[in-house]
């Protein structure tokens, strides 16, 4: 699995940069037979901080940032998928 994750990470990194116009750090966690594996384009230290930040938000029951937030759609009903 870890070998297969490498090209996936490269594709994710390129796709994110294409959309954002800049390189964005990410960590992808995958559960394989109860063991978590990961791939990332961030350093291990930066990846740990990303995960800690997410965990802190979850543990504080803070709202997630909407994945498809568009300020132009404020007040309009969400599009159901």
PDB file of N, CA, C and O in Angstrom:
ATOM      1  N   UNK A   1       0.822  -1.195   0.000  1.00  0.00           N
ATOM      2  CA  UNK A   1       0.000   0.000   0.000  1.00  0.00           C
ATOM      3  C   UNK A   1       0.866   1.258   0.000  1.00  0.00           C
ATOM      4  O   UNK A   1       0.570   2.199  -0.725  1.00  0.00           O
ATOM      5  N   UNK A   2       1.919   1.272   0.808  1.00  0.00           N
ATOM      6  CA  UNK A   2       2.728   2.487   0.898  1.00  0.00           C
ATOM      7  C   UNK A   2       3.343   2.860  -0.448  1.00  0.00           C
ATOM      8  O   UNK A   2       3.452   4.036  -0.778  1.00  0.00           O
ATOM      9  N   UNK A   3       3.719   1.859  -1.237  1.00  0.00           N
ATOM     10  CA  UNK A   3       4.282   2.131  -2.564  1.00  0.00           C
ATOM     11  C   UNK A   3       3.199   2.706  -3.480  1.00  0.00           C
ATOM     12  O   UNK A   3       3.443   3.649  -4.232  1.00  0.00           O
ATOM     13  N   UNK A   4       1.992   2.166  -3.399  1.00  0.00           N
ATOM     14  CA  UNK A   4       0.892   2.635  -4.241  1.00  0.00           C
ATOM     15  C   UNK A   4       0.466   4.059  -3.884  1.00  0.00           C
ATOM     16  O   UNK A   4      -0.066   4.781  -4.734  1.00  0.00           O
ATOM     17  N   UNK A   5       0.695   4.469  -2.647  1.00  0.00           N
ATOM     18  CA  UNK A   5       0.293   5.810  -2.217  1.00  0.00           C
ATOM     19  C   UNK A   5       1.175   6.908  -2.803  1.00  0.00           C
ATOM     20  O   UNK A   5       0.742   8.056  -2.912  1.00  0.00           O
ATOM     21  N   UNK A   6       2.391   6.587  -3.189  1.00  0.00           N
ATOM     22  CA  UNK A   6       3.317   7.612  -3.681  1.00  0.00           C
ATOM     23  C   UNK A   6       2.814   8.319  -4.942  1.00  0.00           C
ATOM     24  O   UNK A   6       2.765   9.553  -4.975  1.00  0.00           O
ATOM     25  N   UNK A   7       2.427   7.601  -6.005  1.00  0.00           N
ATOM     26  CA  UNK A   7       1.906   8.312  -7.180  1.00  0.00           C
ATOM     27  C   UNK A   7       0.583   9.020  -6.887  1.00  0.00           C
ATOM     28  O   UNK A   7       0.290  10.070  -7.460  1.00  0.00           O
ATOM     29  N   UNK A   8      -0.215   8.461  -5.985  1.00  0.00           N
ATOM     30  CA  UNK A   8      -1.453   9.116  -5.592  1.00  0.00           C
ATOM     31  C   UNK A   8      -1.148  10.466  -4.945  1.00  0.00           C
ATOM     32  O   UNK A   8      -1.787  11.472  -5.246  1.00  0.00           O
ATOM     33  N   UNK A   9      -0.158  10.490  -4.078  1.00  0.00           N
ATOM     34  CA  UNK A   9       0.235  11.740  -3.413  1.00  0.00           C
ATOM     35  C   UNK A   9       0.703  12.781  -4.429  1.00  0.00           C
ATOM     36  O   UNK A   9       0.379  13.961  -4.306  1.00  0.00           O
ATOM     37  N   UNK A  10       1.446  12.338  -5.411  1.00  0.00           N
ATOM     38  CA  UNK A  10       1.916  13.270  -6.441  1.00  0.00           C
ATOM     39  C   UNK A  10       0.730  13.862  -7.200  1.00  0.00           C
ATOM     40  O   UNK A  10       0.677  15.070  -7.448  1.00  0.00           O
ATOM     41  N   UNK A  11      -0.249  13.015  -7.527  1.00  0.00           N
ATOM     42  CA  UNK A  11      -1.434  13.506  -8.220  1.00  0.00           C
ATOM     43  C   UNK A  11      -2.255  14.457  -7.371  1.00  0.00           C
ATOM     44  O   UNK A  11      -2.746  15.478  -7.868  1.00  0.00           O
ATOM     45  N   UNK A  12      -2.405  14.152  -6.093  1.00  0.00           N
ATOM     46  CA  UNK A  12      -3.147  15.034  -5.182  1.00  0.00           C
ATOM     47  C   UNK A  12      -2.442  16.379  -5.081  1.00  0.00           C
ATOM     48  O   UNK A  12      -3.072  17.433  -5.168  1.00  0.00           O
ATOM     49  N   UNK A  13      -1.134  16.344  -4.920  1.00  0.00           N
ATOM     50  CA  UNK A  13      -0.361  17.574  -4.796  1.00  0.00           C
ATOM     51  C   UNK A  13      -0.520  18.443  -6.047  1.00  0.00           C
ATOM     52  O   UNK A  13      -0.756  19.654  -5.952  1.00  0.00           O
ATOM     53  N   UNK A  14      -0.445  17.829  -7.220  1.00  0.00           N
ATOM     54  CA  UNK A  14      -0.590  18.574  -8.475  1.00  0.00           C
ATOM     55  C   UNK A  14      -2.004  19.127  -8.628  1.00  0.00           C
ATOM     56  O   UNK A  14      -2.188  20.271  -9.053  1.00  0.00           O
ATOM     57  N   UNK A  15      -3.005  18.327  -8.268  1.00  0.00           N
ATOM     58  CA  UNK A  15      -4.393  18.779  -8.381  1.00  0.00           C
ATOM     59  C   UNK A  15      -4.670  19.953  -7.439  1.00  0.00           C
ATOM     60  O   UNK A  15      -5.312  20.934  -7.832  1.00  0.00           O
ATOM     61  N   UNK A  16      -4.193  19.858  -6.210  1.00  0.00           N
ATOM     62  CA  UNK A  16      -4.399  20.950  -5.256  1.00  0.00           C
ATOM     63  C   UNK A  16      -3.715  22.227  -5.726  1.00  0.00           C
ATOM     64  O   UNK A  16      -4.284  23.317  -5.633  1.00  0.00           O
ATOM     65  N   UNK A  17      -2.498  22.094  -6.237  1.00  0.00           N
ATOM     66  CA  UNK A  17      -1.771  23.269  -6.724  1.00  0.00           C
ATOM     67  C   UNK A  17      -2.482  23.887  -7.929  1.00  0.00           C
ATOM     68  O   UNK A  17      -2.557  25.108  -8.058  1.00  0.00           O
ATOM     69  N   UNK A  18      -3.043  23.049  -8.787  1.00  0.00           N
ATOM     70  CA  UNK A  18      -3.766  23.547  -9.949  1.00  0.00           C
ATOM     71  C   UNK A  18      -4.982  24.363  -9.526  1.00  0.00           C
ATOM     72  O   UNK A  18      -5.262  25.418 -10.082  1.00  0.00           O
ATOM     73  N   UNK A  19      -5.706  23.889  -8.541  1.00  0.00           N
ATOM     74  CA  UNK A  19      -6.911  24.574  -8.072  1.00  0.00           C
ATOM     75  C   UNK A  19      -6.568  25.820  -7.261  1.00  0.00           C
ATOM     76  O   UNK A  19      -7.168  26.875  -7.434  1.00  0.00           O
ATOM     77  N   UNK A  20      -5.579  25.696  -6.364  1.00  0.00           N
ATOM     78  CA  UNK A  20      -5.261  26.786  -5.432  1.00  0.00           C
ATOM     79  C   UNK A  20      -4.284  27.803  -6.005  1.00  0.00           C
ATOM     80  O   UNK A  20      -4.181  28.907  -5.487  1.00  0.00           O
ATOM     81  N   UNK A  21      -3.554  27.411  -7.029  1.00  0.00           N
ATOM     82  CA  UNK A  21      -2.555  28.320  -7.584  1.00  0.00           C
ATOM     83  C   UNK A  21      -1.268  28.360  -6.783  1.00  0.00           C
ATOM     84  O   UNK A  21      -0.397  29.170  -7.039  1.00  0.00           O
ATOM     85  N   UNK A  22      -1.166  27.480  -5.801  1.00  0.00           N
ATOM     86  CA  UNK A  22       0.040  27.391  -4.981  1.00  0.00           C
ATOM     87  C   UNK A  22       0.100  26.007  -4.351  1.00  0.00           C
ATOM     88  O   UNK A  22      -0.903  25.299  -4.279  1.00  0.00           O
ATOM     89  N   UNK A  23       1.267  25.629  -3.902  1.00  0.00           N
ATOM     90  CA  UNK A  23       1.436  24.339  -3.253  1.00  0.00           C
ATOM     91  C   UNK A  23       0.749  24.352  -1.889  1.00  0.00           C
ATOM     92  O   UNK A  23       0.889  25.309  -1.128  1.00  0.00           O
ATOM     93  N   UNK A  24      -0.029  23.313  -1.608  1.00  0.00           N
ATOM     94  CA  UNK A  24      -0.706  23.184  -0.323  1.00  0.00           C
ATOM     95  C   UNK A  24      -0.251  21.893   0.350  1.00  0.00           C
ATOM     96  O   UNK A  24      -0.177  20.848  -0.294  1.00  0.00           O
ATOM     97  N   UNK A  25       0.027  21.985   1.628  1.00  0.00           N
ATOM     98  CA  UNK A  25       0.441  20.801   2.383  1.00  0.00           C
ATOM     99  C   UNK A  25      -0.783  19.924   2.653  1.00  0.00           C
ATOM    100  O   UNK A  25      -1.874  20.425   2.914  1.00  0.00           O
ATOM    101  N   UNK A  26      -0.593  18.611   2.575  1.00  0.00           N
ATOM    102  CA  UNK A  26      -1.667  17.689   2.901  1.00  0.00           C
ATOM    103  C   UNK A  26      -1.101  16.421   3.515  1.00  0.00           C
ATOM    104  O   UNK A  26       0.065  16.085   3.345  1.00  0.00           O
ATOM    105  N   UNK A  27      -1.962  15.738   4.256  1.00  0.00           N
ATOM    106  CA  UNK A  27      -1.677  14.413   4.794  1.00  0.00           C
ATOM    107  C   UNK A  27      -2.905  13.560   4.488  1.00  0.00           C
ATOM    108  O   UNK A  27      -4.015  13.936   4.823  1.00  0.00           O
ATOM    109  N   UNK A  28      -2.688  12.433   3.837  1.00  0.00           N
ATOM    110  CA  UNK A  28      -3.762  11.495   3.551  1.00  0.00           C
ATOM    111  C   UNK A  28      -3.568  10.283   4.451  1.00  0.00           C
ATOM    112  O   UNK A  28      -2.517   9.652   4.429  1.00  0.00           O
ATOM    113  N   UNK A  29      -4.576   9.987   5.270  1.00  0.00           N
ATOM    114  CA  UNK A  29      -4.543   8.825   6.155  1.00  0.00           C
ATOM    115  C   UNK A  29      -5.397   7.723   5.563  1.00  0.00           C
ATOM    116  O   UNK A  29      -6.512   7.975   5.107  1.00  0.00           O
ATOM    117  N   UNK A  30      -4.876   6.510   5.574  1.00  0.00           N
ATOM    118  CA  UNK A  30      -5.583   5.365   5.015  1.00  0.00           C
ATOM    119  C   UNK A  30      -5.515   4.234   6.029  1.00  0.00           C
ATOM    120  O   UNK A  30      -4.451   3.930   6.562  1.00  0.00           O
ATOM    121  N   UNK A  31      -6.652   3.599   6.279  1.00  0.00           N
ATOM    122  CA  UNK A  31      -6.689   2.463   7.205  1.00  0.00           C
ATOM    123  C   UNK A  31      -6.598   1.173   6.408  1.00  0.00           C
ATOM    124  O   UNK A  31      -7.433   0.902   5.540  1.00  0.00           O
ATOM    125  N   UNK A  32      -5.591   0.383   6.703  1.00  0.00           N
ATOM    126  CA  UNK A  32      -5.386  -0.902   6.040  1.00  0.00           C
ATOM    127  C   UNK A  32      -5.319  -1.973   7.121  1.00  0.00           C
ATOM    128  O   UNK A  32      -4.387  -1.991   7.929  1.00  0.00           O
ATOM    129  N   UNK A  33      -6.339  -2.818   7.167  1.00  0.00           N
ATOM    130  CA  UNK A  33      -6.394  -3.892   8.163  1.00  0.00           C
ATOM    131  C   UNK A  33      -6.179  -3.369   9.583  1.00  0.00           C
ATOM    132  O   UNK A  33      -5.464  -3.956  10.387  1.00  0.00           O
ATOM    133  N   UNK A  34      -6.792  -2.211   9.891  1.00  0.00           N
ATOM    134  CA  UNK A  34      -6.707  -1.652  11.230  1.00  0.00           C
ATOM    135  C   UNK A  34      -5.425  -0.881  11.523  1.00  0.00           C
ATOM    136  O   UNK A  34      -5.239  -0.401  12.637  1.00  0.00           O
ATOM    137  N   UNK A  35      -4.546  -0.772  10.541  1.00  0.00           N
ATOM    138  CA  UNK A  35      -3.310  -0.020  10.716  1.00  0.00           C
ATOM    139  C   UNK A  35      -3.369   1.227   9.836  1.00  0.00           C
ATOM    140  O   UNK A  35      -3.689   1.136   8.652  1.00  0.00           O
ATOM    141  N   UNK A  36      -3.086   2.372  10.424  1.00  0.00           N
ATOM    142  CA  UNK A  36      -3.123   3.611   9.664  1.00  0.00           C
ATOM    143  C   UNK A  36      -1.810   3.805   8.925  1.00  0.00           C
ATOM    144  O   UNK A  36      -0.737   3.743   9.516  1.00  0.00           O
ATOM    145  N   UNK A  37      -1.925   4.025   7.632  1.00  0.00           N
ATOM    146  CA  UNK A  37      -0.776   4.393   6.820  1.00  0.00           C
ATOM    147  C   UNK A  37      -1.036   5.797   6.316  1.00  0.00           C
ATOM    148  O   UNK A  37      -2.175   6.255   6.276  1.00  0.00           O
ATOM    149  N   UNK A  38       0.027   6.482   5.924  1.00  0.00           N
ATOM    150  CA  UNK A  38      -0.171   7.843   5.445  1.00  0.00           C
ATOM    151  C   UNK A  38       0.782   8.139   4.303  1.00  0.00           C
ATOM    152  O   UNK A  38       1.801   7.471   4.112  1.00  0.00           O
ATOM    153  N   UNK A  39       0.411   9.167   3.569  1.00  0.00           N
ATOM    154  CA  UNK A  39       1.299   9.750   2.575  1.00  0.00           C
ATOM    155  C   UNK A  39       1.076  11.254   2.664  1.00  0.00           C
ATOM    156  O   UNK A  39      -0.016  11.713   2.993  1.00  0.00           O
ATOM    157  N   UNK A  40       2.109  12.008   2.414  1.00  0.00           N
ATOM    158  CA  UNK A  40       2.025  13.450   2.578  1.00  0.00           C
ATOM    159  C   UNK A  40       3.055  14.135   1.690  1.00  0.00           C
ATOM    160  O   UNK A  40       4.061  13.550   1.322  1.00  0.00           O
ATOM    161  N   UNK A  41       2.784  15.387   1.383  1.00  0.00           N
ATOM    162  CA  UNK A  41       3.788  16.192   0.700  1.00  0.00           C
ATOM    163  C   UNK A  41       4.445  17.160   1.684  1.00  0.00           C
ATOM    164  O   UNK A  41       5.239  18.002   1.303  1.00  0.00           O
ATOM    165  N   UNK A  42       4.096  17.027   2.950  1.00  0.00           N
ATOM    166  CA  UNK A  42       4.651  17.882   4.003  1.00  0.00           C
ATOM    167  C   UNK A  42       5.747  17.121   4.747  1.00  0.00           C
ATOM    168  O   UNK A  42       5.778  15.883   4.718  1.00  0.00           O
ATOM    169  N   UNK A  43       6.590  17.859   5.414  1.00  0.00           N
ATOM    170  CA  UNK A  43       7.573  17.205   6.275  1.00  0.00           C
ATOM    171  C   UNK A  43       6.825  16.496   7.396  1.00  0.00           C
ATOM    172  O   UNK A  43       5.665  16.810   7.683  1.00  0.00           O
ATOM    173  N   UNK A  44       7.456  15.563   8.033  1.00  0.00           N
ATOM    174  CA  UNK A  44       6.790  14.849   9.129  1.00  0.00           C
ATOM    175  C   UNK A  44       6.367  15.827  10.219  1.00  0.00           C
ATOM    176  O   UNK A  44       5.251  15.743  10.740  1.00  0.00           O
ATOM    177  N   UNK A  45       7.222  16.775  10.550  1.00  0.00           N
ATOM    178  CA  UNK A  45       6.900  17.772  11.578  1.00  0.00           C
ATOM    179  C   UNK A  45       5.669  18.585  11.184  1.00  0.00           C
ATOM    180  O   UNK A  45       4.756  18.780  11.988  1.00  0.00           O
ATOM    181  N   UNK A  46       5.626  19.057   9.944  1.00  0.00           N
ATOM    182  CA  UNK A  46       4.479  19.836   9.487  1.00  0.00           C
ATOM    183  C   UNK A  46       3.220  18.968   9.413  1.00  0.00           C
ATOM    184  O   UNK A  46       2.117  19.423   9.726  1.00  0.00           O
ATOM    185  N   UNK A  47       3.366  17.718   8.996  1.00  0.00           N
ATOM    186  CA  UNK A  47       2.233  16.806   8.941  1.00  0.00           C
ATOM    187  C   UNK A  47       1.642  16.560  10.316  1.00  0.00           C
ATOM    188  O   UNK A  47       0.420  16.521  10.480  1.00  0.00           O
ATOM    189  N   UNK A  48       2.509  16.400  11.309  1.00  0.00           N
ATOM    190  CA  UNK A  48       2.036  16.218  12.689  1.00  0.00           C
ATOM    191  C   UNK A  48       1.231  17.445  13.122  1.00  0.00           C
ATOM    192  O   UNK A  48       0.173  17.313  13.740  1.00  0.00           O
ATOM    193  N   UNK A  49       1.695  18.623  12.767  1.00  0.00           N
ATOM    194  CA  UNK A  49       0.974  19.849  13.144  1.00  0.00           C
ATOM    195  C   UNK A  49      -0.381  19.929  12.444  1.00  0.00           C
ATOM    196  O   UNK A  49      -1.360  20.369  13.046  1.00  0.00           O
ATOM    197  N   UNK A  50      -0.448  19.516  11.180  1.00  0.00           N
ATOM    198  CA  UNK A  50      -1.722  19.494  10.475  1.00  0.00           C
ATOM    199  C   UNK A  50      -2.718  18.576  11.189  1.00  0.00           C
ATOM    200  O   UNK A  50      -3.886  18.932  11.393  1.00  0.00           O
ATOM    201  N   UNK A  51      -2.253  17.385  11.551  1.00  0.00           N
ATOM    202  CA  UNK A  51      -3.126  16.420  12.221  1.00  0.00           C
ATOM    203  C   UNK A  51      -3.530  16.919  13.608  1.00  0.00           C
ATOM    204  O   UNK A  51      -4.686  16.801  14.008  1.00  0.00           O
ATOM    205  N   UNK A  52      -2.585  17.494  14.352  1.00  0.00           N
ATOM    206  CA  UNK A  52      -2.911  18.036  15.675  1.00  0.00           C
ATOM    207  C   UNK A  52      -3.953  19.139  15.576  1.00  0.00           C
ATOM    208  O   UNK A  52      -4.869  19.214  16.401  1.00  0.00           O
ATOM    209  N   UNK A  53      -3.824  20.000  14.581  1.00  0.00           N
ATOM    210  CA  UNK A  53      -4.765  21.100  14.400  1.00  0.00           C
ATOM    211  C   UNK A  53      -6.164  20.565  14.110  1.00  0.00           C
ATOM    212  O   UNK A  53      -7.160  21.034  14.677  1.00  0.00           O
ATOM    213  N   UNK A  54      -6.256  19.577  13.244  1.00  0.00           N
ATOM    214  CA  UNK A  54      -7.551  18.971  12.930  1.00  0.00           C
ATOM    215  C   UNK A  54      -8.135  18.288  14.150  1.00  0.00           C
ATOM    216  O   UNK A  54      -9.316  18.464  14.490  1.00  0.00           O
ATOM    217  N   UNK A  55      -7.317  17.536  14.862  1.00  0.00           N
ATOM    218  CA  UNK A  55      -7.791  16.830  16.060  1.00  0.00           C
ATOM    219  C   UNK A  55      -8.291  17.819  17.112  1.00  0.00           C
ATOM    220  O   UNK A  55      -9.323  17.591  17.746  1.00  0.00           O
ATOM    221  N   UNK A  56      -7.579  18.925  17.292  1.00  0.00           N
ATOM    222  CA  UNK A  56      -8.001  19.932  18.269  1.00  0.00           C
ATOM    223  C   UNK A  56      -9.366  20.506  17.895  1.00  0.00           C
ATOM    224  O   UNK A  56     -10.224  20.703  18.765  1.00  0.00           O
ATOM    225  N   UNK A  57      -9.587  20.761  16.595  1.00  0.00           N
ATOM    226  CA  UNK A  57     -10.898  21.259  16.160  1.00  0.00           C
ATOM    227  C   UNK A  57     -11.986  20.236  16.438  1.00  0.00           C
ATOM    228  O   UNK A  57     -13.069  20.569  16.899  1.00  0.00           O
ATOM    229  N   UNK A  58     -11.699  18.982  16.116  1.00  0.00           N
ATOM    230  CA  UNK A  58     -12.696  17.929  16.356  1.00  0.00           C
ATOM    231  C   UNK A  58     -12.998  17.800  17.841  1.00  0.00           C
ATOM    232  O   UNK A  58     -14.152  17.687  18.237  1.00  0.00           O
ATOM    233  N   UNK A  59     -11.971  17.776  18.680  1.00  0.00           N
ATOM    234  CA  UNK A  59     -12.167  17.590  20.116  1.00  0.00           C
ATOM    235  C   UNK A  59     -12.868  18.770  20.758  1.00  0.00           C
ATOM    236  O   UNK A  59     -13.528  18.620  21.774  1.00  0.00           O
ATOM    237  N   UNK A  60     -12.730  19.951  20.173  1.00  0.00           N
ATOM    238  CA  UNK A  60     -13.412  21.137  20.685  1.00  0.00           C
ATOM    239  C   UNK A  60     -14.808  21.280  20.087  1.00  0.00           C
ATOM    240  O   UNK A  60     -15.504  22.258  20.355  1.00  0.00           O
ATOM    241  N   UNK A  61     -15.199  20.300  19.250  1.00  0.00           N
ATOM    242  CA  UNK A  61     -16.497  20.331  18.571  1.00  0.00           C
ATOM    243  C   UNK A  61     -16.696  21.598  17.754  1.00  0.00           C
ATOM    244  O   UNK A  61     -17.806  22.105  17.635  1.00  0.00           O
ATOM    245  N   UNK A  62     -15.599  22.103  17.209  1.00  0.00           N
ATOM    246  CA  UNK A  62     -15.698  23.273  16.340  1.00  0.00           C
ATOM    247  C   UNK A  62     -16.150  22.830  14.964  1.00  0.00           C
ATOM    248  O   UNK A  62     -15.823  21.746  14.497  1.00  0.00           O
ATOM    249  N   UNK A  63     -16.875  23.687  14.308  1.00  0.00           N
ATOM    250  CA  UNK A  63     -17.400  23.369  12.980  1.00  0.00           C
ATOM    251  C   UNK A  63     -16.265  23.202  11.979  1.00  0.00           C
ATOM    252  O   UNK A  63     -15.244  23.902  12.047  1.00  0.00           O
ATOM    253  N   UNK A  64     -16.466  22.257  11.100  1.00  0.00           N
ATOM    254  CA  UNK A  64     -15.525  22.112   9.994  1.00  0.00           C
ATOM    255  C   UNK A  64     -15.701  23.281   9.040  1.00  0.00           C
ATOM    256  O   UNK A  64     -16.784  23.855   8.925  1.00  0.00           O
ATOM    257  N   UNK A  65     -14.651  23.608   8.338  1.00  0.00           N
ATOM    258  CA  UNK A  65     -14.732  24.627   7.302  1.00  0.00           C
ATOM    259  C   UNK A  65     -15.439  23.987   6.111  1.00  0.00           C
ATOM    260  O   UNK A  65     -15.036  22.925   5.660  1.00  0.00           O
ATOM    261  N   UNK A  66     -16.516  24.589   5.617  1.00  0.00           N
ATOM    262  CA  UNK A  66     -17.227  23.977   4.496  1.00  0.00           C
ATOM    263  C   UNK A  66     -16.284  23.733   3.316  1.00  0.00           C
ATOM    264  O   UNK A  66     -15.525  24.614   2.919  1.00  0.00           O
ATOM    265  N   UNK A  67     -16.339  22.540   2.769  1.00  0.00           N
ATOM    266  CA  UNK A  67     -15.438  22.170   1.690  1.00  0.00           C
ATOM    267  C   UNK A  67     -15.702  22.962   0.418  1.00  0.00           C
ATOM    268  O   UNK A  67     -14.790  23.201  -0.363  1.00  0.00           O
ATOM    269  N   UNK A  68     -16.940  23.364   0.216  1.00  0.00           N
ATOM    270  CA  UNK A  68     -17.284  24.040  -1.030  1.00  0.00           C
ATOM    271  C   UNK A  68     -17.860  25.422  -0.757  1.00  0.00           C
ATOM    272  O   UNK A  68     -18.796  25.860  -1.415  1.00  0.00           O
ATOM    273  N   UNK A  69     -17.286  26.111   0.209  1.00  0.00           N
ATOM    274  CA  UNK A  69     -17.787  27.426   0.577  1.00  0.00           C
ATOM    275  C   UNK A  69     -17.535  28.416  -0.548  1.00  0.00           C
ATOM    276  O   UNK A  69     -16.437  28.519  -1.064  1.00  0.00           O
ATOM    277  N   UNK A  70     -18.574  29.118  -0.933  1.00  0.00           N
ATOM    278  CA  UNK A  70     -18.463  30.159  -1.945  1.00  0.00           C
ATOM    279  C   UNK A  70     -19.234  31.361  -1.417  1.00  0.00           C
ATOM    280  O   UNK A  70     -20.459  31.307  -1.297  1.00  0.00           O
ATOM    281  N   UNK A  71     -18.528  32.459  -1.103  1.00  0.00           N
ATOM    282  CA  UNK A  71     -19.213  33.618  -0.525  1.00  0.00           C
ATOM    283  C   UNK A  71     -20.307  34.173  -1.426  1.00  0.00           C
ATOM    284  O   UNK A  71     -21.258  34.784  -0.955  1.00  0.00           O
ATOM    285  N   UNK A  72     -20.233  33.935  -2.741  1.00  0.00           N
ATOM    286  CA  UNK A  72     -21.263  34.416  -3.655  1.00  0.00           C
ATOM    287  C   UNK A  72     -22.586  33.679  -3.455  1.00  0.00           C
ATOM    288  O   UNK A  72     -23.635  34.131  -3.894  1.00  0.00           O
ATOM    289  N   UNK A  73     -22.536  32.505  -2.797  1.00  0.00           N
ATOM    290  CA  UNK A  73     -23.739  31.711  -2.585  1.00  0.00           C
ATOM    291  C   UNK A  73     -24.321  31.898  -1.191  1.00  0.00           C
ATOM    292  O   UNK A  73     -25.262  31.210  -0.823  1.00  0.00           O
ATOM    293  N   UNK A  74     -23.773  32.846  -0.427  1.00  0.00           N
ATOM    294  CA  UNK A  74     -24.234  33.066   0.943  1.00  0.00           C
ATOM    295  C   UNK A  74     -25.734  33.346   0.941  1.00  0.00           C
ATOM    296  O   UNK A  74     -26.226  34.161   0.176  1.00  0.00           O
ATOM    297  N   UNK A  75     -26.448  32.616   1.796  1.00  0.00           N
ATOM    298  CA  UNK A  75     -27.885  32.785   1.914  1.00  0.00           C
ATOM    299  C   UNK A  75     -28.689  31.927   0.960  1.00  0.00           C
ATOM    300  O   UNK A  75     -29.901  31.857   1.062  1.00  0.00           O
ATOM    301  N   UNK A  76     -28.024  31.270   0.018  1.00  0.00           N
ATOM    302  CA  UNK A  76     -28.730  30.389  -0.907  1.00  0.00           C
ATOM    303  C   UNK A  76     -28.686  28.966  -0.354  1.00  0.00           C
ATOM    304  O   UNK A  76     -27.749  28.588   0.314  1.00  0.00           O
ATOM    305  N   UNK A  77     -29.705  28.171  -0.647  1.00  0.00           N
ATOM    306  CA  UNK A  77     -29.708  26.796  -0.133  1.00  0.00           C
ATOM    307  C   UNK A  77     -28.570  25.981  -0.734  1.00  0.00           C
ATOM    308  O   UNK A  77     -28.158  26.217  -1.867  1.00  0.00           O
ATOM    309  N   UNK A  78     -28.031  25.027   0.039  1.00  0.00           N
ATOM    310  CA  UNK A  78     -26.941  24.194  -0.476  1.00  0.00           C
ATOM    311  C   UNK A  78     -27.444  23.300  -1.609  1.00  0.00           C
ATOM    312  O   UNK A  78     -28.618  22.943  -1.669  1.00  0.00           O
ATOM    313  N   UNK A  79     -26.535  22.989  -2.496  1.00  0.00           N
ATOM    314  CA  UNK A  79     -26.846  22.077  -3.594  1.00  0.00           C
ATOM    315  C   UNK A  79     -26.656  20.667  -3.078  1.00  0.00           C
ATOM    316  O   UNK A  79     -25.595  20.317  -2.582  1.00  0.00           O
ATOM    317  N   UNK A  80     -27.690  19.866  -3.162  1.00  0.00           N
ATOM    318  CA  UNK A  80     -27.575  18.495  -2.694  1.00  0.00           C
ATOM    319  C   UNK A  80     -26.957  17.647  -3.798  1.00  0.00           C
ATOM    320  O   UNK A  80     -27.196  17.873  -4.968  1.00  0.00           O
ATOM    321  N   UNK A  81     -26.140  16.681  -3.371  1.00  0.00           N
ATOM    322  CA  UNK A  81     -25.408  15.896  -4.331  1.00  0.00           C
ATOM    323  C   UNK A  81     -25.981  14.592  -4.565  1.00  0.00           C
ATOM    324  O   UNK A  81     -25.667  13.777  -5.300  1.00  0.00           O
TER     325      UNK A  81
END
